[in-house]
C-alpha positions as a printed Julia matrix, in Angstrom:
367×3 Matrix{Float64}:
  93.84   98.52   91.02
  91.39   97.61   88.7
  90.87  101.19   86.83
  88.23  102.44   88.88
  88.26  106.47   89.83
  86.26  106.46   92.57
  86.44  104.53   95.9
  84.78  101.29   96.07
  81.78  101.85   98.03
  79.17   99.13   99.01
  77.16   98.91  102.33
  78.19   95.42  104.48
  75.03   93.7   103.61
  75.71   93.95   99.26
  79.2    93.21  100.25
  78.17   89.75  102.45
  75.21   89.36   99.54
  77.87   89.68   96.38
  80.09   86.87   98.23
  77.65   84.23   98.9
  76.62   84.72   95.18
  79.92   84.32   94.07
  80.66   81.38   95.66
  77.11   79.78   94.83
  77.74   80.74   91.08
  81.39   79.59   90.67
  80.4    75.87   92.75
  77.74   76.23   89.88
  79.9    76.27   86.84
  82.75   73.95   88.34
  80.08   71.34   89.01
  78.76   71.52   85.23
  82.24   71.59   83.93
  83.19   69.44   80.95
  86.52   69.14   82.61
  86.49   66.29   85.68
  89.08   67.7    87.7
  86.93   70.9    88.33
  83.79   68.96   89.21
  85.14   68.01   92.69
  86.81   71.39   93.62
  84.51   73.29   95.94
  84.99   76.8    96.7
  85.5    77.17  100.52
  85.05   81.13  100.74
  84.94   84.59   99.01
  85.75   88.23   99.79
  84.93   91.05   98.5
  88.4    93.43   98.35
  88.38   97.07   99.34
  89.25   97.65   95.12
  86.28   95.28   94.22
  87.65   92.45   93.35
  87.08   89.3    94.83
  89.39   86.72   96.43
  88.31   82.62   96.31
  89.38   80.2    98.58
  89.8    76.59   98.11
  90.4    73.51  100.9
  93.64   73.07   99.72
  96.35   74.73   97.38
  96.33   72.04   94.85
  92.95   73.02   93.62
  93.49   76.56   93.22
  96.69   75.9    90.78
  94.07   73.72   88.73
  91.45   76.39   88.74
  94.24   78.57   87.21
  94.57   75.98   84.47
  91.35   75.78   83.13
  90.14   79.58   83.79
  88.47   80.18   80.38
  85.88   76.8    81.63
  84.62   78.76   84.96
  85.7    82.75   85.07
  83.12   83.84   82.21
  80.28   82.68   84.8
  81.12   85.9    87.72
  81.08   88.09   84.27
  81.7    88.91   80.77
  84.57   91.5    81.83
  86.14   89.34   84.92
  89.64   88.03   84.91
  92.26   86.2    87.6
  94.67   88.19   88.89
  98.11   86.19   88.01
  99.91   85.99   91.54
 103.61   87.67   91.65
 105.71   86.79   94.42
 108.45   89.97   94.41
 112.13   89.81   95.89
 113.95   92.77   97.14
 117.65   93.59   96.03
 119.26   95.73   98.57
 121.69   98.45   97.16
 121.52   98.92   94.29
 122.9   102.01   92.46
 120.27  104.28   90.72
 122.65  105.28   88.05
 123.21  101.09   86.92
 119.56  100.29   86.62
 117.64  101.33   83.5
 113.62  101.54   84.89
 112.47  102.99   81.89
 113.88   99.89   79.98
 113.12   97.21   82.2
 113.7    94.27   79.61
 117.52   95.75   78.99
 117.98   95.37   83.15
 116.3    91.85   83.43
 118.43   90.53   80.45
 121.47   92.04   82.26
 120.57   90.74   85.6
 120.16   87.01   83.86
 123.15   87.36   82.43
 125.33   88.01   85.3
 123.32   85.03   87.31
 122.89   82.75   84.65
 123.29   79.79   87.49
 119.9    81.29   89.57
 117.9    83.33   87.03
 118.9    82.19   83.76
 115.82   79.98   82.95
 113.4    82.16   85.6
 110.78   84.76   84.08
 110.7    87.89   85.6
 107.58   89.39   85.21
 108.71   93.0    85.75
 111.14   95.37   87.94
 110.64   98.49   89.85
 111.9   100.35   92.76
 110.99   99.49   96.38
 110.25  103.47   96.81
 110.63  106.25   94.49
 114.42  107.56   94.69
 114.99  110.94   95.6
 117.13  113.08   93.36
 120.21  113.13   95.79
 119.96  109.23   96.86
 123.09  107.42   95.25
 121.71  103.9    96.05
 118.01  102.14   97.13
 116.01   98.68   96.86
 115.07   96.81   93.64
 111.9    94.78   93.67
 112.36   91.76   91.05
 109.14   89.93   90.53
 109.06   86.38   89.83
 106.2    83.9    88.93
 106.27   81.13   91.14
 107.16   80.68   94.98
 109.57   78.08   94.28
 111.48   80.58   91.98
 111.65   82.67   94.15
 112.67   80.74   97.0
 115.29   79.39   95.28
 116.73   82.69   94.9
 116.22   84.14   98.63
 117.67   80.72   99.78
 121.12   81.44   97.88
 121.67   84.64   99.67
 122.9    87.25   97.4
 123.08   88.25   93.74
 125.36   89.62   91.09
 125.22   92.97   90.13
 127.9    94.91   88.22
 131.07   92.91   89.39
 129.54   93.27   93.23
 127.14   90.85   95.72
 124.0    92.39   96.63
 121.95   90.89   99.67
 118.12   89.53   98.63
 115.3    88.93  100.53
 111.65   88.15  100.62
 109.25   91.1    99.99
 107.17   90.88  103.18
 103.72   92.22  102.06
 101.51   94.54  104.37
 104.38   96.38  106.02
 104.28   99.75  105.03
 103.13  103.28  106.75
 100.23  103.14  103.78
  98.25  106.39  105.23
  94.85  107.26  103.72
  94.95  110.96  102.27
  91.32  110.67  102.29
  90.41  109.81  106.08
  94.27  109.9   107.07
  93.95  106.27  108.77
  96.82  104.2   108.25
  96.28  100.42  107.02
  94.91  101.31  103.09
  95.32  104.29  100.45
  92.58  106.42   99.04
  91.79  104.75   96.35
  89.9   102.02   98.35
  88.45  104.17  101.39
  85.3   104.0   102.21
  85.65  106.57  105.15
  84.23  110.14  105.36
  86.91  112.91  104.26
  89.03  114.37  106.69
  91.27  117.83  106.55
  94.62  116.86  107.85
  95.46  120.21  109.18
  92.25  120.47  111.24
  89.93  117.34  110.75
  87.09  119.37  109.98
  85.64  118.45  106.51
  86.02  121.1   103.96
  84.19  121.27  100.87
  86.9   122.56   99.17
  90.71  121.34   98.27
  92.72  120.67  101.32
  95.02  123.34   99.97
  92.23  126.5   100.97
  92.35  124.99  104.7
  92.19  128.35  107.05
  94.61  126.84  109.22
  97.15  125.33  107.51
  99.43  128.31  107.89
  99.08  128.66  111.73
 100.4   125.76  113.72
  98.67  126.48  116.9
  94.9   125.75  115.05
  96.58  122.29  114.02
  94.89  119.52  114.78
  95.54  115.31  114.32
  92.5   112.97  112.9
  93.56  110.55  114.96
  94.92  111.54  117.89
  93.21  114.69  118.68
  96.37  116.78  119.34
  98.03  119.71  118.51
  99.92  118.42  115.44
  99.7   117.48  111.55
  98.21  114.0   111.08
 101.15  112.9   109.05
 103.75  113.92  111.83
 106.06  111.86  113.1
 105.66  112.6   116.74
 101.81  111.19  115.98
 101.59  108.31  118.72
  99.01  106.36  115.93
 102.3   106.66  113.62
 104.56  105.32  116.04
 102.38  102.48  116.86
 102.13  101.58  112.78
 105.94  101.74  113.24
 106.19   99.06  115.8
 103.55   96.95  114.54
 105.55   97.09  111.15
 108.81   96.35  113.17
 106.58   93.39  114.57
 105.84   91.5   111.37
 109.61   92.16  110.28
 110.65   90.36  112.9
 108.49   87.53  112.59
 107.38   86.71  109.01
 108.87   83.78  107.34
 111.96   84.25  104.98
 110.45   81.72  102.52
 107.35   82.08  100.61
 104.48   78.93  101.14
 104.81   76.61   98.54
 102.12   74.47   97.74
 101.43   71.27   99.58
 101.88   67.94   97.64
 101.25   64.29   99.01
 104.68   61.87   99.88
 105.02   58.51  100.88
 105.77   58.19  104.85
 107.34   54.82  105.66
 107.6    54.31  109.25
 111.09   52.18  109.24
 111.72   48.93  111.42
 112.6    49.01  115.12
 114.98   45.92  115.78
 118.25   45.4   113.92
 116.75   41.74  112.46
 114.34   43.39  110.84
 116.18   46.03  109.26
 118.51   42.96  107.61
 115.29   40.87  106.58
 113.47   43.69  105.17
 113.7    44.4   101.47
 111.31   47.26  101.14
 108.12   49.04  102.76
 104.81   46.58  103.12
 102.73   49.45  103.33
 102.68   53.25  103.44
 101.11   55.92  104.76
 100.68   59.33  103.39
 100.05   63.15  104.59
 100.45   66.52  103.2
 102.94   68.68  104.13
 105.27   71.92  102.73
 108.44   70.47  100.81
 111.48   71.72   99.48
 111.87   70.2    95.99
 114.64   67.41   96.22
 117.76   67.38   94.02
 118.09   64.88   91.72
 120.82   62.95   92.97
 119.33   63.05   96.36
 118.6    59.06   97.61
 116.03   57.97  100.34
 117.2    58.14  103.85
 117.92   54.72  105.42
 116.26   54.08  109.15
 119.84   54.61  110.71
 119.91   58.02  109.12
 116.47   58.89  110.14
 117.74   57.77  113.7
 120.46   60.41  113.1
 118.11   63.06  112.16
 115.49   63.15  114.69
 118.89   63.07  117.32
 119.92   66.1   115.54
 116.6    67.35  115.88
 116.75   66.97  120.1
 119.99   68.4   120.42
 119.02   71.69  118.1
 115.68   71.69  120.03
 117.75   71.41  123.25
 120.09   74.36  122.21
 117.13   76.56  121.41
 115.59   76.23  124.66
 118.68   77.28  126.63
 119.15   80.33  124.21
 115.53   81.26  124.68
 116.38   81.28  128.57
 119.28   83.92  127.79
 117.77   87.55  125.87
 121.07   88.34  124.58
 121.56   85.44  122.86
 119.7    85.46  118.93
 117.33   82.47  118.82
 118.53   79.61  116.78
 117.59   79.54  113.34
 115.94   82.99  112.93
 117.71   85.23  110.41
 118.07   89.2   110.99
 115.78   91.19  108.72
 116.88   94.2   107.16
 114.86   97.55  108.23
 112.92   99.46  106.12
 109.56  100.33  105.15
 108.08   98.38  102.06
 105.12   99.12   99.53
 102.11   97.29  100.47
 100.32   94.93   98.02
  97.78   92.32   98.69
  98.1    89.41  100.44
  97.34   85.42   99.51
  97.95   82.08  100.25
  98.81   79.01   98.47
  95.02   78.08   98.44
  93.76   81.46   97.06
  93.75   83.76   94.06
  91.98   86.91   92.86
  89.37   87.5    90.54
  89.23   90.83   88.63
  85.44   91.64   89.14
  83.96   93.65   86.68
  81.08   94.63   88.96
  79.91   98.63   88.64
């Protein structure tokens, strides 16, 4: 949200025009920069968001994190009010009490939360805490969204499981973004909020378009005159029996069940050594002639953690085949859960934007 009051309205054309001058503008200023890591980044792509703001895209994530170094040399060129969004990448703590967390003084509950997981968040800034959904006045217990700075954070934490809270273990998990029944109050579509809609006003009671509140609708107090936006039938267009809600439902159920656990970290360059083949020369070699080297997603290593030796690399990849192996005969079998997958938790969750490693938001400052 970037303070506007209205929706963001521009026809496809501006929209299509504003990113190809983006891009063209910011390629401008990172080719003139002072600074000669910018001056071979080249921005890939640019889109215009529903709120205005624009997201950039760069070949690879590398460049992005050095574009959010230097962003006083380049963001003053898109205009004199634009700023990068800073990316958050939220956690959710499952039950947590309502009565042992202090919203209102967040900085009290982080310190607290620290304190009792000194091992995993001691030296990690949170950026700020809230509530997966607002809690209802009889709920004893909901989720806690903790957001941290950095996808290695806050994959460190998801990757140990559970947290400390009050003398008790409380489950964690990755915030999965994009799976939430967001409906539009405005056209009543699900997928965005009104805020950002661009769609022509709807009356939820009987999708005619009043020029009044929704409140003065004739038939809002007679059921039979109801009408859905999207379905056409005899119902609200929030109900539950809507067959457009059930189908958000299982779409949300859909990316549940198949998003990654672990947020993308950004790629970084190793050294591949391809190790010797006979047993002679694994006794006459000393160390690698050459290497070769490709990008891929790590896990940082620990520091006592020593380079694999050819027979243990043998070891591994025969691991590999026999998990691989495994998988295939439980994939045969329904009722057996698929070999490495973990169960995610149900719920609904608040939807924010979405990025990648290789992207990041501008705060446009266009009227």
């Amino acid at each position: 949200d970037n303070g506007r009051k209205e929706p963001y309205r521009e026809s496809h054309e501006e929209i299509k025009k504003r990113e190809r001058t983006a891009v063209d503008e910011l390629n401008k200023a990172l080719k003139t920069s002072a600074i000669p890591t910018l001056k071979d980044i080249k921005i890939g792509a640019a889109k215009v968001l529903r709120s205005g703001d624009i997201r950039f895209t760069t070949e690879i994530p590398r460049e992005a994190e050095v574009l959010k170094k230097h962003i006083g040399d380049w963001v003053g060129r898109l205009g004199s009010g634009a700023s990068v969004i800073a990316p958050i990448f939220p956690i959710i703590i499952d039950g947590m009490r309502l009565s042992s967390v202090d919203t209102d003084c967040p900085d009290k509950t982080i310190e607290e939360l620290k304190k009792q997981n000194h091992r995993t968040l001691g030296k990690m800034p949170i950026t700020r805490i809230r509530w997966l959904h607002k809690p209802w006045s009889n709920k004893q217990s909901s989720s806690l969204v903790i957001e941290l700075a950095g996808p290695v954070e806050a994959n460190a934490v998801i990757r140990t499981g559970e947290l400390f809270w009050n003398n008790e273990t409380r489950k964690v998990r990755r915030f999965i973004r994009n799976c939430s029944t967001n409906q539009c109050f405005r056209c009543y579509q699900y997928g965005h909020i009104a805020a950002t809609c661009n769609n022509e006003s709807k009356c939820g009671f009987c999708t005619e378009h009043h020029p009044k509140e929704i409140a003065e609708c004739p038939s809002k107090l007679f059921p039979s005159q109801h009408k859905c936006c999207l379905c056409k039938k005899p119902h609200l267009a929030w109900s539950k029996d809507c067959p457009e809600r059930k189908k958000e439902k299982n779409r949300i159920k859909t990316v549940l069940e198949n998003a990654n656990p672990y947020y993308e970290e950004p790629l970084e360059a190793v050294d591949i050594t391809p190790g010797p083949t006979d047993p002679e020369s694994i006794q006459a070699t000393d160390g690698p002639e050459t290497t070769q080297t490709r990008k891929r997603i790590l896990t940082p290593r620990s520091d006592n953690e020593q380079q694999r030796t050819p027979t243990e690399e043998g070891n591994k990849v025969a691991k590999r085949k026999k998990f691989q192996t495994v998988r295939a005969a439980r994939n045969q079998d329904p009722k057996t859960p698929a070999a490495g997958k973990e169960n995610t938790p149900g719920g609904s969750q608040m939807s924010t934007r979405s990025r990648t490693a290789n992207s990041f938001e501008v705060l446009s400052d266009h009227e």
